[in-house]
Amino acid sequence: MENSGEPTIFDKIVAKEIPATVIYEDNLCLAFRDVAPQAKTHFLVIPKIRAGLTRLSNAEEEHKALLGHLLFTAQRVAKDEGLGEGFRVVINDGVQGCQSVYHLHLHVLGGQQLTWPPGCG
Ligand code: DGP
């Protein structure tokens, strides 16, 4: 699955082939609510075009600007979502990182007091 080149569920969301609650969109990325929220507010920020970024650890020099844009967008949408008291950005990478969708995505979680550390047990 990881490098199959097949469209991911997120490609289908970008193409509007399956529905999602989109809260931000520009020419490079899309932010939409996670279908299985792990906090009161939980949304994902994804690149519209995967361009090899199935996972963060596939990042190359050419991806630097896009990665910066995704991170910048995460905090901008977090503010729009009222997360001014703080929030968490998570990227799960690979099997040990519990990644399930191989299309790079930033999780943004907040809207409540979060705990730390995350699941390492
Ligand atoms: P990860 O485990 O980091 O690969 O997280 C994948 C996330 O994607 C997970 O929190 C659930 C979310 N997700 C999976 N399928 C869908 C979908 O069809 N719609 C939406 N909105 N979220 C999805």
Tab-separated table of C-alpha atoms and ligand atoms in Angstrom:
chain	number	residue	atom	x	y	z
A	1	MET	CA	0.000	0.000	0.000
A	2	GLU	CA	2.707	2.415	0.998
A	3	ASN	CA	4.083	3.194	-2.459
A	4	SER	CA	1.426	1.577	-4.608
A	5	GLY	CA	0.606	4.778	-6.479
A	6	GLU	CA	-3.066	3.877	-6.165
A	7	PRO	CA	-5.325	6.764	-5.177
A	8	THR	CA	-5.700	6.962	-1.416
A	9	ILE	CA	-8.895	7.752	0.436
A	10	PHE	CA	-7.489	11.276	0.767
A	11	ASP	CA	-6.982	11.579	-3.003
A	12	LYS	CA	-10.680	10.756	-3.296
A	13	ILE	CA	-11.537	13.471	-0.783
A	14	VAL	CA	-9.455	15.980	-2.764
A	15	ALA	CA	-11.265	14.893	-5.935
A	16	LYS	CA	-14.621	15.254	-4.104
A	17	GLU	CA	-15.373	11.626	-4.910
A	18	ILE	CA	-16.119	10.947	-1.267
A	19	PRO	CA	-17.508	13.510	1.148
A	20	ALA	CA	-15.601	15.253	3.907
A	21	THR	CA	-16.158	18.314	6.036
A	22	VAL	CA	-13.647	20.658	4.449
A	23	ILE	CA	-12.713	23.652	6.597
A	24	TYR	CA	-9.907	25.160	4.501
A	25	GLU	CA	-8.655	24.810	0.962
A	26	ASP	CA	-6.060	26.497	-1.224
A	27	ASN	CA	-4.163	25.501	-4.339
A	28	LEU	CA	-1.722	23.285	-2.412
A	29	CYS	CA	-3.589	21.768	0.502
A	30	LEU	CA	-6.882	20.802	2.053
A	31	ALA	CA	-7.985	20.730	5.704
A	32	PHE	CA	-10.965	18.630	6.768
A	33	ARG	CA	-12.367	17.112	9.940
A	34	ASP	CA	-11.104	13.668	10.940
A	35	VAL	CA	-13.795	11.010	10.637
A	36	ALA	CA	-12.742	9.521	14.015
A	37	PRO	CA	-11.928	12.559	16.173
A	38	GLN	CA	-9.513	12.015	19.058
A	39	ALA	CA	-10.193	15.436	20.615
A	40	LYS	CA	-13.034	17.944	20.610
A	41	THR	CA	-11.408	19.496	17.566
A	42	HIS	CA	-9.487	17.185	15.258
A	43	PHE	CA	-8.760	18.016	11.644
A	44	LEU	CA	-6.250	16.899	9.053
A	45	VAL	CA	-4.131	18.985	6.692
A	46	ILE	CA	-3.031	17.199	3.525
A	47	PRO	CA	-1.207	18.114	0.332
A	48	LYS	CA	-3.601	18.002	-2.618
A	49	ILE	CA	-0.943	16.234	-4.654
A	50	ARG	CA	0.936	13.509	-2.809
A	51	ALA	CA	4.008	13.915	-5.048
A	52	GLY	CA	5.818	11.037	-3.368
A	53	LEU	CA	4.836	12.142	0.101
A	54	THR	CA	3.168	8.942	1.144
A	55	ARG	CA	4.834	9.507	4.497
A	56	LEU	CA	6.981	12.173	6.100
A	57	SER	CA	10.088	10.025	5.945
A	58	ASN	CA	9.874	10.086	2.129
A	59	ALA	CA	10.447	13.836	2.139
A	60	GLU	CA	13.071	15.170	-0.250
A	61	GLU	CA	14.633	18.608	-0.623
A	62	GLU	CA	11.995	19.453	-3.230
A	63	HIS	CA	9.242	19.029	-0.633
A	64	LYS	CA	10.557	21.614	1.830
A	65	ALA	CA	8.340	24.484	0.690
A	66	LEU	CA	5.236	22.293	0.679
A	67	LEU	CA	6.030	20.955	4.147
A	68	GLY	CA	6.374	24.510	5.425
A	69	HIS	CA	3.079	25.440	3.820
A	70	LEU	CA	1.299	22.514	5.491
A	71	LEU	CA	2.659	23.485	8.907
A	72	PHE	CA	1.811	27.141	8.402
A	73	THR	CA	-1.703	26.178	7.300
A	74	ALA	CA	-2.145	23.944	10.358
A	75	GLN	CA	-1.649	26.853	12.758
A	76	ARG	CA	-3.697	29.241	10.644
A	77	VAL	CA	-6.706	26.904	10.547
A	78	ALA	CA	-6.190	26.118	14.246
A	79	LYS	CA	-6.650	29.832	14.989
A	80	ASP	CA	-9.736	29.925	12.759
A	81	GLU	CA	-11.064	26.965	14.753
A	82	GLY	CA	-10.676	28.887	17.999
A	83	LEU	CA	-7.651	26.964	19.288
A	84	GLY	CA	-5.894	30.062	20.591
A	85	GLU	CA	-5.176	28.397	23.956
A	86	GLY	CA	-3.039	25.778	22.235
A	87	PHE	CA	-3.229	22.660	20.144
A	88	ARG	CA	-1.124	19.701	19.025
A	89	VAL	CA	0.184	18.803	15.575
A	90	VAL	CA	0.963	15.142	14.965
A	91	ILE	CA	2.352	13.278	11.972
A	92	ASN	CA	2.250	9.502	12.239
A	93	ASP	CA	4.973	7.891	10.145
A	94	GLY	CA	5.069	4.255	9.110
A	95	VAL	CA	4.122	1.103	10.937
A	96	GLN	CA	5.677	1.981	14.283
A	97	GLY	CA	4.178	5.457	14.057
A	98	CYS	CA	0.706	3.901	13.581
A	99	GLN	CA	0.220	5.489	10.162
A	100	SER	CA	-2.842	4.048	8.438
A	101	VAL	CA	-3.317	6.280	5.375
A	102	TYR	CA	-0.238	6.575	3.179
A	103	HIS	CA	-0.847	10.129	2.004
A	104	LEU	CA	1.019	12.602	4.205
A	105	HIS	CA	-1.284	14.309	6.690
A	106	LEU	CA	-0.912	16.530	9.719
A	107	HIS	CA	-3.324	15.829	12.566
A	108	VAL	CA	-4.332	18.975	14.464
A	109	LEU	CA	-5.932	18.279	17.838
A	110	GLY	CA	-7.299	20.679	20.422
A	111	GLY	CA	-10.372	22.334	21.836
A	112	GLN	CA	-9.681	20.816	25.260
A	113	GLN	CA	-6.786	20.208	27.652
A	114	LEU	CA	-4.581	17.532	26.085
A	115	THR	CA	-2.344	15.169	28.014
A	116	TRP	CA	1.301	14.223	27.535
A	117	PRO	CA	2.994	11.901	26.762
A	118	PRO	CA	0.945	10.345	23.961
A	119	GLY	CA	0.568	6.595	23.745
A	120	CYS	CA	3.954	4.982	24.196
A	121	GLY	CA	2.784	2.081	26.320
B	1	DGP	P1	-3.081	7.974	10.514
B	1	DGP	O1	-3.303	6.832	11.451
B	1	DGP	O2	-2.093	8.990	11.043
B	1	DGP	O3	-2.735	7.478	9.124
B	1	DGP	O4	-4.465	8.740	10.451
B	1	DGP	C1	-5.420	8.599	9.456
B	1	DGP	C2	-6.605	9.397	9.892
B	1	DGP	O5	-7.474	9.543	8.799
B	1	DGP	C3	-7.424	8.749	11.010
B	1	DGP	O6	-7.401	9.607	12.160
B	1	DGP	C4	-8.813	8.636	10.461
B	1	DGP	C5	-8.791	9.530	9.254
B	1	DGP	N1	-9.601	9.059	8.148
B	1	DGP	C6	-9.487	7.849	7.540
B	1	DGP	N2	-10.392	7.742	6.551
B	1	DGP	C7	-11.066	8.924	6.539
B	1	DGP	C8	-12.136	9.414	5.715
B	1	DGP	O7	-12.646	8.774	4.811
B	1	DGP	N3	-12.590	10.670	6.006
B	1	DGP	C9	-12.026	11.444	7.005
B	1	DGP	N4	-12.555	12.664	7.191
B	1	DGP	N5	-11.029	10.997	7.782
B	1	DGP	C10	-10.564	9.747	7.544
